[in-house]
Short mmCIF file of the N, C-alpha and C atoms (twelve columns), coordinates in Angstrom:
data_MODEL
# 
_entry.id   MODEL 
# 
loop_
_atom_site.group_PDB 
_atom_site.id 
_atom_site.type_symbol 
_atom_site.label_atom_id 
_atom_site.label_alt_id 
_atom_site.label_comp_id 
_atom_site.label_asym_id 
_atom_site.label_seq_id 
_atom_site.Cartn_x 
_atom_site.Cartn_y 
_atom_site.Cartn_z 
_atom_site.pdbx_PDB_model_num 
ATOM 1   N N  . GLY A 1  -61.274 21.849 160.887 1 
ATOM 2   C CA . GLY A 1  -62.227 21.185 161.719 1 
ATOM 3   C C  . GLY A 1  -61.571 20.633 162.978 1 
ATOM 4   N N  . LYS A 2  -62.367 19.992 163.764 1 
ATOM 5   C CA . LYS A 2  -61.901 19.463 165.053 1 
ATOM 6   C C  . LYS A 2  -60.848 18.373 164.902 1 
ATOM 7   N N  . ILE A 3  -60.993 17.497 163.915 1 
ATOM 8   C CA . ILE A 3  -60.012 16.416 163.748 1 
ATOM 9   C C  . ILE A 3  -58.639 17.004 163.454 1 
ATOM 10  N N  . ALA A 4  -58.604 17.999 162.590 1 
ATOM 11  C CA . ALA A 4  -57.322 18.642 162.275 1 
ATOM 12  C C  . ALA A 4  -56.734 19.315 163.511 1 
ATOM 13  N N  . GLN A 5  -57.572 20.020 164.271 1 
ATOM 14  C CA . GLN A 5  -57.086 20.743 165.445 1 
ATOM 15  C C  . GLN A 5  -56.626 19.827 166.567 1 
ATOM 16  N N  . LEU A 6  -57.324 18.730 166.750 1 
ATOM 17  C CA . LEU A 6  -57.004 17.839 167.872 1 
ATOM 18  C C  . LEU A 6  -55.968 16.778 167.531 1 
ATOM 19  N N  . GLY A 7  -55.822 16.464 166.266 1 
ATOM 20  C CA . GLY A 7  -54.914 15.388 165.887 1 
ATOM 21  C C  . GLY A 7  -53.853 15.772 164.878 1 
ATOM 22  N N  . HIS A 8  -54.292 16.146 163.684 1 
ATOM 23  C CA . HIS A 8  -53.356 16.381 162.585 1 
ATOM 24  C C  . HIS A 8  -52.359 17.502 162.870 1 
ATOM 25  N N  . LEU A 9  -52.850 18.686 163.178 1 
ATOM 26  C CA . LEU A 9  -51.950 19.837 163.340 1 
ATOM 27  C C  . LEU A 9  -50.947 19.658 164.473 1 
ATOM 28  N N  . PRO A 10 -51.374 19.266 165.674 1 
ATOM 29  C CA . PRO A 10 -50.375 19.051 166.727 1 
ATOM 30  C C  . PRO A 10 -49.378 17.946 166.369 1 
ATOM 31  N N  . GLY A 11 -49.863 16.904 165.729 1 
ATOM 32  C CA . GLY A 11 -48.979 15.804 165.342 1 
ATOM 33  C C  . GLY A 11 -47.938 16.226 164.325 1 
ATOM 34  N N  . TYR A 12 -48.353 17.012 163.342 1 
ATOM 35  C CA . TYR A 12 -47.398 17.486 162.338 1 
ATOM 36  C C  . TYR A 12 -46.328 18.364 162.976 1 
ATOM 37  N N  . LEU A 13 -46.744 19.263 163.850 1 
ATOM 38  C CA . LEU A 13 -45.766 20.138 164.509 1 
ATOM 39  C C  . LEU A 13 -44.810 19.331 165.372 1 
ATOM 40  N N  . GLU A 14 -45.332 18.362 166.094 1 
ATOM 41  C CA . GLU A 14 -44.487 17.509 166.926 1 
ATOM 42  C C  . GLU A 14 -43.459 16.760 166.086 1 
ATOM 43  N N  . ALA A 15 -43.832 16.412 164.860 1 
ATOM 44  C CA . ALA A 15 -42.926 15.699 163.960 1 
ATOM 45  C C  . ALA A 15 -41.981 16.641 163.217 1 
ATOM 46  N N  . GLY A 16 -42.115 17.947 163.439 1 
ATOM 47  C CA . GLY A 16 -41.227 18.907 162.797 1 
ATOM 48  C C  . GLY A 16 -41.664 19.332 161.410 1 
ATOM 49  N N  . VAL A 17 -42.917 19.095 161.061 1 
ATOM 50  C CA . VAL A 17 -43.438 19.462 159.744 1 
ATOM 51  C C  . VAL A 17 -43.841 20.931 159.748 1 
ATOM 52  N N  . GLU A 18 -43.445 21.652 158.720 1 
ATOM 53  C CA . GLU A 18 -43.908 23.029 158.555 1 
ATOM 54  C C  . GLU A 18 -45.265 22.988 157.869 1 
ATOM 55  N N  . ILE A 19 -46.261 23.592 158.478 1 
ATOM 56  C CA . ILE A 19 -47.601 23.639 157.903 1 
ATOM 57  C C  . ILE A 19 -47.694 24.922 157.088 1 
ATOM 58  N N  . ALA A 20 -47.784 24.775 155.765 1 
ATOM 59  C CA . ALA A 20 -47.722 25.924 154.870 1 
ATOM 60  C C  . ALA A 20 -49.048 26.661 154.747 1 
ATOM 61  N N  . ALA A 21 -50.161 25.932 154.845 1 
ATOM 62  C CA . ALA A 21 -51.457 26.571 154.630 1 
ATOM 63  C C  . ALA A 21 -52.568 25.753 155.272 1 
ATOM 64  N N  . LEU A 22 -53.658 26.438 155.572 1 
ATOM 65  C CA . LEU A 22 -54.890 25.792 156.023 1 
ATOM 66  C C  . LEU A 22 -56.005 26.212 155.085 1 
ATOM 67  N N  . CYS A 23 -56.973 25.325 154.912 1 
ATOM 68  C CA . CYS A 23 -58.112 25.646 154.069 1 
ATOM 69  C C  . CYS A 23 -59.374 25.087 154.701 1 
ATOM 70  N N  . ASP A 24 -60.369 25.942 154.819 1 
ATOM 71  C CA . ASP A 24 -61.676 25.519 155.316 1 
ATOM 72  C C  . ASP A 24 -62.697 26.527 154.809 1 
ATOM 73  N N  . ASN A 25 -63.680 26.048 154.068 1 
ATOM 74  C CA . ASN A 25 -64.640 26.972 153.464 1 
ATOM 75  C C  . ASN A 25 -65.733 27.417 154.437 1 
ATOM 76  N N  . ASN A 26 -65.736 26.855 155.656 1 
ATOM 77  C CA . ASN A 26 -66.840 27.155 156.549 1 
ATOM 78  C C  . ASN A 26 -66.415 27.211 158.020 1 
ATOM 79  N N  . HIS A 27 -65.249 27.730 158.289 1 
ATOM 80  C CA . HIS A 27 -64.780 27.784 159.676 1 
ATOM 81  C C  . HIS A 27 -64.482 29.232 160.035 1 
ATOM 82  N N  . PRO A 28 -65.304 29.834 160.893 1 
ATOM 83  C CA . PRO A 28 -65.109 31.252 161.215 1 
ATOM 84  C C  . PRO A 28 -63.798 31.549 161.950 1 
ATOM 85  N N  . GLY A 29 -63.203 30.568 162.601 1 
ATOM 86  C CA . GLY A 29 -61.978 30.804 163.357 1 
ATOM 87  C C  . GLY A 29 -60.721 30.349 162.649 1 
ATOM 88  N N  . LEU A 30 -60.767 30.228 161.323 1 
ATOM 89  C CA . LEU A 30 -59.621 29.695 160.572 1 
ATOM 90  C C  . LEU A 30 -58.345 30.498 160.812 1 
ATOM 91  N N  . GLU A 31 -58.437 31.812 160.792 1 
ATOM 92  C CA . GLU A 31 -57.246 32.644 160.979 1 
ATOM 93  C C  . GLU A 31 -56.679 32.481 162.386 1 
ATOM 94  N N  . GLU A 32 -57.540 32.306 163.365 1 
ATOM 95  C CA . GLU A 32 -57.078 32.085 164.739 1 
ATOM 96  C C  . GLU A 32 -56.348 30.747 164.855 1 
ATOM 97  N N  . ILE A 33 -56.878 29.732 164.215 1 
ATOM 98  C CA . ILE A 33 -56.216 28.421 164.210 1 
ATOM 99  C C  . ILE A 33 -54.863 28.528 163.528 1 
ATOM 100 N N  . ALA A 34 -54.823 29.230 162.411 1 
ATOM 101 C CA . ALA A 34 -53.554 29.424 161.693 1 
ATOM 102 C C  . ALA A 34 -52.524 30.104 162.590 1 
ATOM 103 N N  . SER A 35 -52.950 31.100 163.337 1 
ATOM 104 C CA . SER A 35 -52.043 31.795 164.242 1 
ATOM 105 C C  . SER A 35 -51.531 30.855 165.329 1 
ATOM 106 N N  . THR A 36 -52.403 30.042 165.878 1 
ATOM 107 C CA . THR A 36 -52.021 29.099 166.930 1 
ATOM 108 C C  . THR A 36 -50.944 28.136 166.459 1 
ATOM 109 N N  . TYR A 37 -51.037 27.705 165.190 1 
ATOM 110 C CA . TYR A 37 -50.114 26.704 164.657 1 
ATOM 111 C C  . TYR A 37 -49.050 27.303 163.740 1 
ATOM 112 N N  . HIS A 38 -48.921 28.626 163.755 1 
ATOM 113 C CA . HIS A 38 -47.874 29.326 163.004 1 
ATOM 114 C C  . HIS A 38 -47.962 29.053 161.503 1 
ATOM 115 N N  . VAL A 39 -49.169 29.125 160.980 1 
ATOM 116 C CA . VAL A 39 -49.423 28.896 159.555 1 
ATOM 117 C C  . VAL A 39 -49.626 30.246 158.883 1 
ATOM 118 N N  . ARG A 40 -48.917 30.481 157.789 1 
ATOM 119 C CA . ARG A 40 -48.938 31.797 157.142 1 
ATOM 120 C C  . ARG A 40 -50.118 32.027 156.206 1 
ATOM 121 N N  . HIS A 41 -50.635 30.975 155.588 1 
ATOM 122 C CA . HIS A 41 -51.650 31.154 154.552 1 
ATOM 123 C C  . HIS A 41 -52.951 30.433 154.909 1 
ATOM 124 N N  . CYS A 42 -54.058 31.122 154.682 1 
ATOM 125 C CA . CYS A 42 -55.393 30.553 154.890 1 
ATOM 126 C C  . CYS A 42 -56.179 30.678 153.592 1 
ATOM 127 N N  . TYR A 43 -56.940 29.672 153.307 1 
ATOM 128 C CA . TYR A 43 -57.766 29.653 152.103 1 
ATOM 129 C C  . TYR A 43 -59.173 29.205 152.451 1 
ATOM 130 N N  . ARG A 44 -60.119 29.692 151.679 1 
ATOM 131 C CA . ARG A 44 -61.514 29.255 151.786 1 
ATOM 132 C C  . ARG A 44 -61.864 28.308 150.642 1 
ATOM 133 N N  . ASP A 45 -61.016 28.235 149.633 1 
ATOM 134 C CA . ASP A 45 -61.252 27.380 148.458 1 
ATOM 135 C C  . ASP A 45 -60.037 26.494 148.237 1 
ATOM 136 N N  . TRP A 46 -60.212 25.181 148.347 1 
ATOM 137 C CA . TRP A 46 -59.081 24.264 148.228 1 
ATOM 138 C C  . TRP A 46 -58.472 24.271 146.838 1 
ATOM 139 N N  . ARG A 47 -59.262 24.538 145.818 1 
ATOM 140 C CA . ARG A 47 -58.708 24.596 144.450 1 
ATOM 141 C C  . ARG A 47 -57.759 25.792 144.298 1 
ATOM 142 N N  . GLU A 48 -58.129 26.912 144.919 1 
ATOM 143 C CA . GLU A 48 -57.257 28.093 144.909 1 
ATOM 144 C C  . GLU A 48 -55.951 27.784 145.648 1 
ATOM 145 N N  . MET A 49 -56.045 27.090 146.771 1 
ATOM 146 C CA . MET A 49 -54.858 26.720 147.527 1 
ATOM 147 C C  . MET A 49 -53.928 25.865 146.675 1 
ATOM 148 N N  . LEU A 50 -54.478 24.858 145.989 1 
ATOM 149 C CA . LEU A 50 -53.650 24.001 145.138 1 
ATOM 150 C C  . LEU A 50 -53.013 24.799 144.009 1 
ATOM 151 N N  . ALA A 51 -53.766 25.712 143.422 1 
ATOM 152 C CA . ALA A 51 -53.249 26.505 142.306 1 
ATOM 153 C C  . ALA A 51 -52.091 27.397 142.737 1 
ATOM 154 N N  . GLU A 52 -52.154 27.938 143.939 1 
ATOM 155 C CA . GLU A 52 -51.073 28.810 144.419 1 
ATOM 156 C C  . GLU A 52 -49.856 28.017 144.860 1 
ATOM 157 N N  . GLY A 53 -50.055 26.799 145.331 1 
ATOM 158 C CA . GLY A 53 -48.937 25.917 145.676 1 
ATOM 159 C C  . GLY A 53 -48.077 26.424 146.810 1 
ATOM 160 N N  . GLY A 54 -46.791 26.047 146.752 1 
ATOM 161 C CA . GLY A 54 -45.858 26.434 147.793 1 
ATOM 162 C C  . GLY A 54 -45.721 25.379 148.881 1 
ATOM 163 N N  . PHE A 55 -46.140 24.159 148.600 1 
ATOM 164 C CA . PHE A 55 -46.063 23.072 149.568 1 
ATOM 165 C C  . PHE A 55 -45.850 21.760 148.819 1 
ATOM 166 N N  . GLN A 56 -45.535 20.712 149.558 1 
ATOM 167 C CA . GLN A 56 -45.213 19.420 148.955 1 
ATOM 168 C C  . GLN A 56 -46.288 18.369 149.119 1 
ATOM 169 N N  . ALA A 57 -47.072 18.476 150.153 1 
ATOM 170 C CA . ALA A 57 -48.060 17.440 150.459 1 
ATOM 171 C C  . ALA A 57 -49.349 18.089 150.955 1 
ATOM 172 N N  . VAL A 58 -50.424 17.317 150.882 1 
ATOM 173 C CA . VAL A 58 -51.732 17.792 151.321 1 
ATOM 174 C C  . VAL A 58 -52.329 16.762 152.275 1 
ATOM 175 N N  . SER A 59 -52.830 17.234 153.392 1 
ATOM 176 C CA . SER A 59 -53.567 16.396 154.326 1 
ATOM 177 C C  . SER A 59 -55.042 16.726 154.155 1 
ATOM 178 N N  . ILE A 60 -55.814 15.757 153.738 1 
ATOM 179 C CA . ILE A 60 -57.227 15.976 153.439 1 
ATOM 180 C C  . ILE A 60 -58.047 15.619 154.683 1 
ATOM 181 N N  . CYS A 61 -58.696 16.625 155.273 1 
ATOM 182 C CA . CYS A 61 -59.376 16.434 156.566 1 
ATOM 183 C C  . CYS A 61 -60.859 16.792 156.586 1 
ATOM 184 N N  . PRO A 62 -61.530 16.970 155.456 1 
ATOM 185 C CA . PRO A 62 -62.966 17.252 155.525 1 
ATOM 186 C C  . PRO A 62 -63.750 15.957 155.764 1 
ATOM 187 N N  . PRO A 63 -65.076 16.041 155.791 1 
ATOM 188 C CA . PRO A 63 -65.861 14.812 155.919 1 
ATOM 189 C C  . PRO A 63 -65.495 13.820 154.805 1 
ATOM 190 N N  . PRO A 64 -65.523 12.537 155.121 1 
ATOM 191 C CA . PRO A 64 -65.065 11.517 154.171 1 
ATOM 192 C C  . PRO A 64 -65.689 11.565 152.780 1 
ATOM 193 N N  . PHE A 65 -66.937 11.969 152.662 1 
ATOM 194 C CA . PHE A 65 -67.563 11.964 151.339 1 
ATOM 195 C C  . PHE A 65 -66.927 12.985 150.386 1 
ATOM 196 N N  . LEU A 66 -66.114 13.892 150.899 1 
ATOM 197 C CA . LEU A 66 -65.419 14.881 150.074 1 
ATOM 198 C C  . LEU A 66 -63.994 14.466 149.705 1 
ATOM 199 N N  . HIS A 67 -63.482 13.427 150.283 1 
ATOM 200 C CA . HIS A 67 -62.081 13.045 150.099 1 
ATOM 201 C C  . HIS A 67 -61.712 12.713 148.658 1 
ATOM 202 N N  . ALA A 68 -62.525 11.927 147.971 1 
ATOM 203 C CA . ALA A 68 -62.137 11.400 146.657 1 
ATOM 204 C C  . ALA A 68 -61.805 12.508 145.663 1 
ATOM 205 N N  . ASP A 69 -62.692 13.467 145.469 1 
ATOM 206 C CA . ASP A 69 -62.437 14.534 144.494 1 
ATOM 207 C C  . ASP A 69 -61.176 15.316 144.832 1 
ATOM 208 N N  . MET A 70 -60.996 15.606 146.117 1 
ATOM 209 C CA . MET A 70 -59.810 16.356 146.534 1 
ATOM 210 C C  . MET A 70 -58.540 15.542 146.315 1 
ATOM 211 N N  . ALA A 71 -58.561 14.284 146.683 1 
ATOM 212 C CA . ALA A 71 -57.376 13.434 146.533 1 
ATOM 213 C C  . ALA A 71 -56.990 13.283 145.068 1 
ATOM 214 N N  . VAL A 72 -57.966 13.080 144.209 1 
ATOM 215 C CA . VAL A 72 -57.691 12.930 142.782 1 
ATOM 216 C C  . VAL A 72 -57.075 14.212 142.217 1 
ATOM 217 N N  . GLU A 73 -57.637 15.353 142.564 1 
ATOM 218 C CA . GLU A 73 -57.108 16.624 142.053 1 
ATOM 219 C C  . GLU A 73 -55.699 16.887 142.586 1 
ATOM 220 N N  . CYS A 74 -55.454 16.591 143.848 1 
ATOM 221 C CA . CYS A 74 -54.113 16.753 144.407 1 
ATOM 222 C C  . CYS A 74 -53.106 15.885 143.656 1 
ATOM 223 N N  . ALA A 75 -53.473 14.645 143.413 1 
ATOM 224 C CA . ALA A 75 -52.568 13.734 142.693 1 
ATOM 225 C C  . ALA A 75 -52.328 14.230 141.267 1 
ATOM 226 N N  . LYS A 76 -53.356 14.700 140.602 1 
ATOM 227 C CA . LYS A 76 -53.200 15.217 139.239 1 
ATOM 228 C C  . LYS A 76 -52.206 16.373 139.194 1 
ATOM 229 N N  . GLN A 77 -52.194 17.171 140.266 1 
ATOM 230 C CA . GLN A 77 -51.292 18.318 140.318 1 
ATOM 231 C C  . GLN A 77 -49.926 17.993 140.909 1 
ATOM 232 N N  . GLY A 78 -49.708 16.729 141.218 1 
ATOM 233 C CA . GLY A 78 -48.392 16.289 141.666 1 
ATOM 234 C C  . GLY A 78 -48.114 16.370 143.161 1 
ATOM 235 N N  . TYR A 79 -49.149 16.582 143.954 1 
ATOM 236 C CA . TYR A 79 -48.954 16.654 145.405 1 
ATOM 237 C C  . TYR A 79 -49.057 15.276 146.040 1 
ATOM 238 N N  . SER A 80 -48.259 15.043 147.055 1 
ATOM 239 C CA . SER A 80 -48.417 13.831 147.871 1 
ATOM 240 C C  . SER A 80 -49.645 14.042 148.748 1 
ATOM 241 N N  . VAL A 81 -50.415 12.981 148.922 1 
ATOM 242 C CA . VAL A 81 -51.641 13.071 149.722 1 
ATOM 243 C C  . VAL A 81 -51.511 12.151 150.915 1 
# 
């Protein structure tokens, strides 16, 4: 979404963070965004992304009403949120 594109992703890159994956179930330009930020993996299902792993932390950027379920599942699987 826009918050990730305008704030999170540029900030992470500026801080030297490698962005391992992006996930958005409803963004037609997800692959283009991934290319812009040098991200190798794109997902449409956040549960699939968590199951495949390959990263240490998760930045949760959907609308706020979706945060709780995602944060709880990430913590259960041992990811920093």
